Amino acid sequence: MAILFPIPPVAQPESVGIAGLCDAHGRAIVDLRLSVTDRCNYRCVYCRDEAEAGFGELKIEDYARLVRAFVSLGIEKVRLTGGEPLLRSGLLDLIREIAGMRTLHGRELEIALTTNGHLLETMAKPMKDVGLSRVTVSMDAVDPEVFARITRVPGSYERVLAGVRAAKDAGLEPVKINCVLLRGFNDDQIEKFGEFARKEGIILRFIEFMPLEEGRVWSPEVVVRECEIVERLGRVMPLVELPPNHSSETARRYGFADGVGEIGIIAPVSRPFCGHCSRIRLTSDGKLRTCLFSQTEHDIAGKMLRGATNDELRTYIRETVNTKEARHHIGEPGFLKPSRSMVHIGG
Ligand code: SAM
């Protein structure tokens, strides 16, 4: 199996040559993750507790203004997330507005969205029509009963599957499925997911579980590591490693030997990719985060609402990017969980 491909150098998009965002470690920041709500209609047991409390939301026009400031600094890809982004009213207006923006080089932005898929069946086509490029759907099981136990919503599997198919029909391709694996919880789904990816013609990505949950579930033993996933999928059908699509690709890609189906493994715990990180995050209440695991947030919404000009917002973004952490410290002594869980940061 494994033909190993060398990891390409740090992302250096064309925009950096003009005036793009670059952090103190030489990484080009071209990827904005924007959370449009931290409300969610699922209560995935490894992610959320029962509490409803959230940090709040900005107005759609405020997100649009901030995205415009980022794009003017070299952002090339915007991923909308949450919470559950499809719960957010005005989402179509926001996508339409972002789709009208151009990169520093006059190209279209790539606009992606991460969703649990529950409302996707009816939303896929309207989102495509206003300019969404593609979707990633989160699914942590392919067994309907296990799925409903994880999401705590009866009938959720059927809804999400219909959403995945609607996204394909709408042309939001490639449709990717993200699955977070926890040992003793859903790791029995690995082989079934392999079959599912092949049958549905989607790109499946397994993600290692990170210490970002609301409860206290995480421990190194709960993480299902890349080598085990590859070994078990290889029993379904031999795998071949595929080259990365681009230099900041977070997933290691594999194809099945018969050419049907693609698997990716995102291994932030066992194979961190911080050296290639090109991301910055904006939370639903307008705080900039330079890393999922940041201990500090930067209140750009506060500045904006107090009357900052566009130039002042851009300066603040540049200063914030400059503070981006070199790497996360998961699993190291003294590691501190961030003050917010994944659902409130924006996954
Ligand atoms: N509601 C949307 C969804 O379900 O895709 C977007 C937000 S959700 C927080 C984004 C992703 O984060 C989901 O795929 C979820 O499984 C993942 N996630 C949540 N907690 C995680 C953790 N502790 N480690 C790794 N991924 C996590």
Tab-separated table of C-alpha atoms and ligand atoms in Angstrom:
chain	number	residue	atom	x	y	z
A	1	MET	CA	0.000	0.000	0.000
A	2	ALA	CA	1.190	3.481	1.055
A	3	ILE	CA	3.101	5.330	-1.587
A	4	LEU	CA	4.168	8.284	0.562
A	5	PHE	CA	4.020	11.763	-0.910
A	6	PRO	CA	6.234	14.527	0.438
A	7	ILE	CA	4.373	17.387	2.159
A	8	PRO	CA	4.650	20.483	-0.053
A	9	PRO	CA	5.988	23.758	1.367
A	10	VAL	CA	3.898	26.294	3.308
A	11	ALA	CA	1.042	27.832	1.269
A	12	GLN	CA	2.172	30.916	-0.622
A	13	PRO	CA	-0.804	32.037	-2.721
A	14	GLU	CA	-0.375	34.664	-5.369
A	15	SER	CA	-2.144	37.200	-3.195
A	16	VAL	CA	0.730	37.237	-0.706
A	17	GLY	CA	2.841	38.865	-3.381
A	18	ILE	CA	0.450	41.836	-3.386
A	19	ALA	CA	-0.586	42.509	0.185
A	20	GLY	CA	-1.901	39.218	1.503
A	21	LEU	CA	-2.143	38.191	5.114
A	22	CYS	CA	0.926	36.490	6.466
A	23	ASP	CA	1.543	35.544	10.090
A	24	ALA	CA	4.730	35.859	12.127
A	25	HIS	CA	5.654	32.265	11.252
A	26	GLY	CA	5.547	32.866	7.500
A	27	ARG	CA	2.195	31.180	6.886
A	28	ALA	CA	-0.144	32.744	4.339
A	29	ILE	CA	-3.640	33.141	5.805
A	30	VAL	CA	-6.120	32.633	2.986
A	31	ASP	CA	-8.917	30.681	4.630
A	32	LEU	CA	-11.650	32.325	6.764
A	33	ARG	CA	-13.996	30.204	8.868
A	34	LEU	CA	-17.088	32.192	9.694
A	35	SER	CA	-19.576	30.970	12.280
A	36	VAL	CA	-23.006	32.469	11.590
A	37	THR	CA	-24.683	31.096	14.706
A	38	ASP	CA	-23.726	28.960	17.668
A	39	ARG	CA	-27.218	27.489	17.943
A	40	CYS	CA	-27.598	23.888	16.832
A	41	ASN	CA	-30.566	21.584	16.263
A	42	TYR	CA	-28.489	18.517	17.188
A	43	ARG	CA	-27.053	17.707	20.586
A	44	CYS	CA	-24.272	15.363	19.535
A	45	VAL	CA	-23.277	13.638	22.720
A	46	TYR	CA	-19.515	14.095	22.290
A	47	CYS	CA	-19.890	17.793	21.422
A	48	ARG	CA	-22.654	19.370	23.507
A	49	ASP	CA	-24.288	19.190	26.846
A	50	GLU	CA	-28.020	19.894	27.171
A	51	ALA	CA	-27.630	23.634	27.783
A	52	GLU	CA	-28.943	26.087	25.206
A	53	ALA	CA	-26.871	29.149	26.164
A	54	GLY	CA	-24.883	30.736	23.379
A	55	PHE	CA	-22.644	33.720	22.747
A	56	GLY	CA	-24.961	35.400	20.230
A	57	GLU	CA	-24.907	36.488	16.621
A	58	LEU	CA	-24.072	39.548	14.549
A	59	LYS	CA	-26.336	40.953	11.872
A	60	ILE	CA	-25.891	39.479	8.403
A	61	GLU	CA	-24.673	42.840	7.073
A	62	ASP	CA	-22.007	42.953	9.796
A	63	TYR	CA	-20.656	39.536	8.768
A	64	ALA	CA	-20.654	40.718	5.163
A	65	ARG	CA	-18.698	43.833	6.045
A	66	LEU	CA	-16.108	41.857	7.975
A	67	VAL	CA	-15.784	39.260	5.202
A	68	ARG	CA	-15.221	42.096	2.739
A	69	ALA	CA	-12.391	43.425	4.900
A	70	PHE	CA	-10.804	39.954	5.019
A	71	VAL	CA	-11.172	39.438	1.286
A	72	SER	CA	-9.528	42.780	0.601
A	73	LEU	CA	-6.534	41.410	2.539
A	74	GLY	CA	-6.153	38.219	0.524
A	75	ILE	CA	-8.680	35.697	1.868
A	76	GLU	CA	-9.519	33.304	-0.973
A	77	LYS	CA	-11.853	30.829	0.689
A	78	VAL	CA	-14.716	31.355	3.142
A	79	ARG	CA	-16.239	28.444	5.026
A	80	LEU	CA	-19.593	29.110	6.700
A	81	THR	CA	-20.155	27.096	9.816
A	82	GLY	CA	-21.659	27.164	13.311
A	83	GLY	CA	-23.454	25.932	15.432
A	84	GLU	CA	-25.688	24.832	12.610
A	85	PRO	CA	-25.438	27.426	9.818
A	86	LEU	CA	-28.678	26.356	8.131
A	87	LEU	CA	-30.575	27.599	11.195
A	88	ARG	CA	-29.441	31.130	10.505
A	89	SER	CA	-32.000	33.407	8.901
A	90	GLY	CA	-30.480	35.562	6.180
A	91	LEU	CA	-27.966	32.866	5.245
A	92	LEU	CA	-28.893	33.010	1.548
A	93	ASP	CA	-28.407	36.789	1.553
A	94	LEU	CA	-24.978	36.364	3.105
A	95	ILE	CA	-23.905	33.735	0.578
A	96	ARG	CA	-25.140	35.934	-2.272
A	97	GLU	CA	-23.234	38.908	-0.896
A	98	ILE	CA	-19.997	36.939	-0.457
A	99	ALA	CA	-20.369	35.368	-3.887
A	100	GLY	CA	-20.315	38.868	-5.352
A	101	MET	CA	-16.870	39.584	-3.837
A	102	ARG	CA	-13.636	38.957	-5.734
A	103	THR	CA	-10.216	37.893	-4.492
A	104	LEU	CA	-7.235	40.214	-4.744
A	105	HIS	CA	-6.655	38.689	-8.163
A	106	GLY	CA	-10.187	39.278	-9.336
A	107	ARG	CA	-11.210	35.639	-9.053
A	108	GLU	CA	-14.351	34.162	-7.533
A	109	LEU	CA	-14.105	33.225	-3.864
A	110	GLU	CA	-14.507	29.617	-2.916
A	111	ILE	CA	-17.517	29.492	-0.558
A	112	ALA	CA	-17.969	26.249	1.374
A	113	LEU	CA	-20.351	25.353	4.178
A	114	THR	CA	-20.227	22.775	6.952
A	115	THR	CA	-23.595	21.455	8.084
A	116	ASN	CA	-25.160	18.607	9.998
A	117	GLY	CA	-27.398	18.174	6.934
A	118	HIS	CA	-30.726	18.130	8.771
A	119	LEU	CA	-32.146	21.022	6.716
A	120	LEU	CA	-30.054	20.433	3.611
A	121	GLU	CA	-32.619	18.674	1.460
A	122	THR	CA	-34.566	21.890	0.905
A	123	MET	CA	-31.633	24.310	1.249
A	124	ALA	CA	-29.093	22.715	-1.115
A	125	LYS	CA	-30.423	24.109	-4.374
A	126	PRO	CA	-31.235	27.623	-3.096
A	127	MET	CA	-27.709	27.863	-1.659
A	128	LYS	CA	-26.177	26.684	-4.921
A	129	ASP	CA	-28.300	29.201	-6.825
A	130	VAL	CA	-26.951	32.140	-4.803
A	131	GLY	CA	-23.322	31.090	-5.193
A	132	LEU	CA	-22.327	28.415	-2.671
A	133	SER	CA	-19.499	26.280	-4.088
A	134	ARG	CA	-19.717	23.107	-2.006
A	135	VAL	CA	-20.783	21.507	1.265
A	136	THR	CA	-19.310	19.255	3.896
A	137	VAL	CA	-21.838	17.231	5.881
A	138	SER	CA	-21.073	15.848	9.326
A	139	MET	CA	-22.122	12.234	9.879
A	140	ASP	CA	-20.758	10.174	12.718
A	141	ALA	CA	-22.498	6.886	11.890
A	142	VAL	CA	-24.091	5.104	8.956
A	143	ASP	CA	-26.258	2.957	11.173
A	144	PRO	CA	-29.539	4.936	11.629
A	145	GLU	CA	-29.976	3.903	15.265
A	146	VAL	CA	-26.426	4.759	16.253
A	147	PHE	CA	-26.789	8.031	14.353
A	148	ALA	CA	-29.937	9.042	16.256
A	149	ARG	CA	-28.307	8.086	19.554
A	150	ILE	CA	-25.376	10.395	18.773
A	151	THR	CA	-27.436	13.374	17.551
A	152	ARG	CA	-30.211	12.789	20.114
A	153	VAL	CA	-32.732	13.484	17.298
A	154	PRO	CA	-34.971	10.619	16.116
A	155	GLY	CA	-35.078	10.155	12.340
A	156	SER	CA	-31.979	12.285	11.842
A	157	TYR	CA	-30.110	9.740	9.689
A	158	GLU	CA	-32.809	9.664	7.006
A	159	ARG	CA	-32.973	13.482	6.933
A	160	VAL	CA	-29.208	13.823	6.559
A	161	LEU	CA	-28.948	11.165	3.873
A	162	ALA	CA	-31.665	12.958	1.887
A	163	GLY	CA	-29.676	16.165	2.377
A	164	VAL	CA	-26.465	14.593	1.088
A	165	ARG	CA	-28.232	13.345	-2.020
A	166	ALA	CA	-29.914	16.726	-2.579
A	167	ALA	CA	-26.519	18.436	-2.341
A	168	LYS	CA	-25.147	16.127	-5.015
A	169	ASP	CA	-28.182	16.727	-7.225
A	170	ALA	CA	-27.796	20.484	-6.784
A	171	GLY	CA	-24.186	20.286	-7.972
A	172	LEU	CA	-22.594	21.284	-4.643
A	173	GLU	CA	-19.747	18.954	-5.431
A	174	PRO	CA	-17.596	17.392	-4.332
A	175	VAL	CA	-19.839	16.572	-1.351
A	176	LYS	CA	-17.655	15.620	1.574
A	177	ILE	CA	-18.722	13.781	4.704
A	178	ASN	CA	-16.837	14.396	7.932
A	179	CYS	CA	-16.909	11.737	10.634
A	180	VAL	CA	-15.395	12.233	14.078
A	181	LEU	CA	-14.381	8.912	15.593
A	182	LEU	CA	-14.387	8.080	19.303
A	183	ARG	CA	-13.167	4.733	20.534
A	184	GLY	CA	-15.834	2.499	21.980
A	185	PHE	CA	-18.512	4.854	20.722
A	186	ASN	CA	-18.648	4.845	16.916
A	187	ASP	CA	-15.375	3.231	15.823
A	188	ASP	CA	-17.365	0.144	14.806
A	189	GLN	CA	-18.637	2.287	11.898
A	190	ILE	CA	-15.252	2.598	10.129
A	191	GLU	CA	-15.646	-0.291	7.690
A	192	LYS	CA	-19.346	0.502	7.105
A	193	PHE	CA	-18.359	4.070	6.273
A	194	GLY	CA	-15.875	2.739	3.716
A	195	GLU	CA	-18.702	0.878	1.971
A	196	PHE	CA	-20.951	3.945	2.267
A	197	ALA	CA	-18.399	6.243	0.587
A	198	ARG	CA	-18.043	3.817	-2.283
A	199	LYS	CA	-21.798	3.371	-2.741
A	200	GLU	CA	-22.771	7.060	-2.454
A	201	GLY	CA	-19.803	8.396	-4.448
A	202	ILE	CA	-18.820	10.920	-1.798
A	203	ILE	CA	-15.486	11.888	-0.269
A	204	LEU	CA	-15.340	10.668	3.296
A	205	ARG	CA	-13.039	12.185	5.870
A	206	PHE	CA	-12.364	10.787	9.285
A	207	ILE	CA	-11.338	13.362	11.860
A	208	GLU	CA	-9.524	12.657	15.074
A	209	PHE	CA	-11.425	13.758	18.153
A	210	MET	CA	-9.953	16.898	19.739
A	211	PRO	CA	-10.326	18.288	23.281
A	212	LEU	CA	-13.003	20.818	22.299
A	213	GLU	CA	-16.095	19.259	23.832
A	214	GLU	CA	-18.381	20.775	26.457
A	215	GLY	CA	-18.067	17.820	28.809
A	216	ARG	CA	-14.865	16.084	29.837
A	217	VAL	CA	-14.762	13.156	27.442
A	218	TRP	CA	-11.402	13.637	25.746
A	219	SER	CA	-8.419	11.516	26.598
A	220	PRO	CA	-5.678	10.196	24.305
A	221	GLU	CA	-7.236	6.717	24.568
A	222	VAL	CA	-10.518	7.915	23.031
A	223	VAL	CA	-8.770	9.122	19.858
A	224	VAL	CA	-8.880	6.624	16.975
A	225	ARG	CA	-5.620	7.239	15.172
A	226	GLU	CA	-4.860	7.393	11.475
A	227	CYS	CA	-2.811	4.179	11.286
A	228	GLU	CA	-5.683	2.138	12.734
A	229	ILE	CA	-8.277	3.669	10.387
A	230	VAL	CA	-6.092	2.960	7.344
A	231	GLU	CA	-5.413	-0.580	8.462
A	232	ARG	CA	-9.102	-1.361	9.037
A	233	LEU	CA	-10.309	0.255	5.797
A	234	GLY	CA	-7.646	-1.646	3.931
A	235	ARG	CA	-9.477	-4.816	4.927
A	236	VAL	CA	-12.578	-3.578	3.035
A	237	MET	CA	-10.445	-3.012	-0.069
A	238	PRO	CA	-6.729	-2.165	-0.392
A	239	LEU	CA	-5.970	1.572	-0.228
A	240	VAL	CA	-3.498	3.680	-2.165
A	241	GLU	CA	-2.328	7.035	-0.902
A	242	LEU	CA	-3.231	9.981	-3.164
A	243	PRO	CA	-1.229	13.199	-3.559
A	244	PRO	CA	-2.448	16.306	-1.681
A	245	ASN	CA	-4.725	18.605	-3.723
A	246	HIS	CA	-2.888	21.682	-2.471
A	247	SER	CA	-0.142	22.647	-0.064
A	248	SER	CA	-2.398	23.454	2.916
A	249	GLU	CA	-4.448	20.254	2.572
A	250	THR	CA	-5.221	19.001	6.080
A	251	ALA	CA	-6.373	15.535	5.064
A	252	ARG	CA	-4.113	12.717	3.997
A	253	ARG	CA	-5.969	11.241	1.035
A	254	TYR	CA	-6.464	7.614	0.090
A	255	GLY	CA	-8.318	5.946	-2.747
A	256	PHE	CA	-9.542	2.369	-2.867
A	257	ALA	CA	-7.436	0.258	-5.193
A	258	ASP	CA	-10.322	-0.266	-7.646
A	259	GLY	CA	-10.660	3.511	-8.073
A	260	VAL	CA	-14.118	3.749	-6.427
A	261	GLY	CA	-14.429	6.088	-3.419
A	262	GLU	CA	-12.058	8.447	-1.658
A	263	ILE	CA	-11.147	8.602	2.004
A	264	GLY	CA	-9.327	11.394	3.788
A	265	ILE	CA	-7.916	11.340	7.275
A	266	ILE	CA	-7.520	14.540	9.245
A	267	ALA	CA	-5.260	13.816	12.164
A	268	PRO	CA	-4.738	16.980	14.221
A	269	VAL	CA	-3.765	14.885	17.250
A	270	SER	CA	-1.463	12.220	15.857
A	271	ARG	CA	-0.177	14.219	12.858
A	272	PRO	CA	-0.655	17.948	13.514
A	273	PHE	CA	-0.629	20.187	10.430
A	274	CYS	CA	-0.152	23.519	12.218
A	275	GLY	CA	2.911	24.310	10.087
A	276	HIS	CA	0.588	24.487	7.069
A	277	CYS	CA	-2.359	26.152	8.759
A	278	SER	CA	-3.842	28.889	6.558
A	279	ARG	CA	-6.922	29.606	8.695
A	280	ILE	CA	-8.401	32.331	10.787
A	281	ARG	CA	-11.764	32.111	12.519
A	282	LEU	CA	-14.550	34.553	13.244
A	283	THR	CA	-17.046	33.456	15.889
A	284	SER	CA	-20.792	34.145	15.570
A	285	ASP	CA	-20.491	37.003	18.068
A	286	GLY	CA	-17.655	38.567	16.131
A	287	LYS	CA	-14.472	37.472	17.921
A	288	LEU	CA	-11.387	36.633	15.898
A	289	ARG	CA	-9.612	33.421	16.837
A	290	THR	CA	-6.231	32.591	15.388
A	291	CYS	CA	-6.367	28.909	16.397
A	292	LEU	CA	-9.043	26.473	17.574
A	293	PHE	CA	-7.046	26.254	20.795
A	294	SER	CA	-6.361	29.981	21.294
A	295	GLN	CA	-6.598	31.228	24.849
A	296	THR	CA	-7.170	34.775	23.583
A	297	GLU	CA	-9.919	36.230	21.402
A	298	HIS	CA	-9.850	39.495	19.488
A	299	ASP	CA	-13.023	41.558	19.583
A	300	ILE	CA	-13.301	42.847	16.027
A	301	ALA	CA	-17.098	43.173	16.262
A	302	GLY	CA	-16.664	45.462	19.266
A	303	LYS	CA	-14.339	47.676	17.211
A	304	MET	CA	-16.728	47.671	14.275
A	305	LEU	CA	-19.763	48.493	16.409
A	306	ARG	CA	-17.837	51.339	18.068
A	307	GLY	CA	-17.376	52.903	14.634
A	308	ALA	CA	-14.051	51.585	13.276
A	309	THR	CA	-13.382	52.467	9.640
A	310	ASN	CA	-12.622	49.749	7.083
A	311	ASP	CA	-8.935	50.687	7.237
A	312	GLU	CA	-8.960	50.318	11.012
A	313	LEU	CA	-10.614	46.907	10.707
A	314	ARG	CA	-7.962	45.814	8.212
A	315	THR	CA	-5.159	46.994	10.487
A	316	TYR	CA	-6.723	45.088	13.386
A	317	ILE	CA	-6.968	41.928	11.273
A	318	ARG	CA	-3.299	42.197	10.263
A	319	GLU	CA	-2.225	42.738	13.880
A	320	THR	CA	-4.320	39.784	15.013
A	321	VAL	CA	-2.981	37.456	12.321
A	322	ASN	CA	0.491	38.378	13.482
A	323	THR	CA	-0.274	36.835	16.882
A	324	LYS	CA	-1.252	33.441	15.423
A	325	GLU	CA	0.133	30.617	17.527
A	326	ALA	CA	2.879	28.452	16.030
A	327	ARG	CA	0.996	25.276	16.919
A	328	HIS	CA	-1.455	23.653	19.300
A	329	HIS	CA	-0.281	21.691	22.338
A	330	ILE	CA	-2.833	18.839	22.503
A	331	GLY	CA	-1.595	15.999	24.646
A	332	GLU	CA	1.316	17.969	26.132
A	333	PRO	CA	1.696	18.650	29.868
A	334	GLY	CA	0.001	21.932	30.781
A	335	PHE	CA	-2.355	21.855	27.776
A	336	LEU	CA	-5.329	24.127	28.409
A	337	LYS	CA	-8.680	23.630	26.734
A	338	PRO	CA	-9.946	26.807	25.062
A	339	SER	CA	-12.648	28.787	26.834
A	340	ARG	CA	-15.174	27.855	24.132
A	341	SER	CA	-16.210	24.469	22.854
A	342	MET	CA	-16.283	23.591	19.144
A	343	VAL	CA	-19.940	24.486	18.690
A	344	HIS	CA	-19.341	28.017	20.005
A	345	ILE	CA	-16.103	28.562	18.062
A	346	GLY	CA	-17.311	27.225	14.707
A	347	GLY	CA	-16.054	23.860	13.501
B	1	SAM	N1	-23.345	21.969	12.713
B	1	SAM	C1	-22.343	21.847	11.693
B	1	SAM	C2	-21.944	20.395	11.510
B	1	SAM	O1	-22.478	19.538	12.218
B	1	SAM	O2	-21.118	20.129	10.648
B	1	SAM	C3	-21.116	22.711	11.892
B	1	SAM	C4	-20.561	22.836	13.270
B	1	SAM	S1	-19.910	21.350	13.959
B	1	SAM	C5	-19.280	21.952	15.479
B	1	SAM	C6	-18.497	21.089	12.923
B	1	SAM	C7	-17.791	19.806	13.062
B	1	SAM	O3	-17.057	19.773	14.267
B	1	SAM	C8	-18.659	18.576	13.056
B	1	SAM	O4	-18.210	17.701	12.041
B	1	SAM	C9	-18.389	17.955	14.399
B	1	SAM	O5	-18.427	16.555	14.331
B	1	SAM	C10	-16.991	18.436	14.677
B	1	SAM	N2	-16.601	18.372	16.080
B	1	SAM	C11	-17.318	18.727	17.159
B	1	SAM	N3	-16.604	18.517	18.285
B	1	SAM	C12	-15.408	18.006	17.895
B	1	SAM	C13	-14.234	17.589	18.586
B	1	SAM	N4	-14.158	17.648	19.915
B	1	SAM	N5	-13.199	17.110	17.859
B	1	SAM	C14	-13.270	17.064	16.507
B	1	SAM	N6	-14.336	17.461	15.798
B	1	SAM	C15	-15.404	17.922	16.486
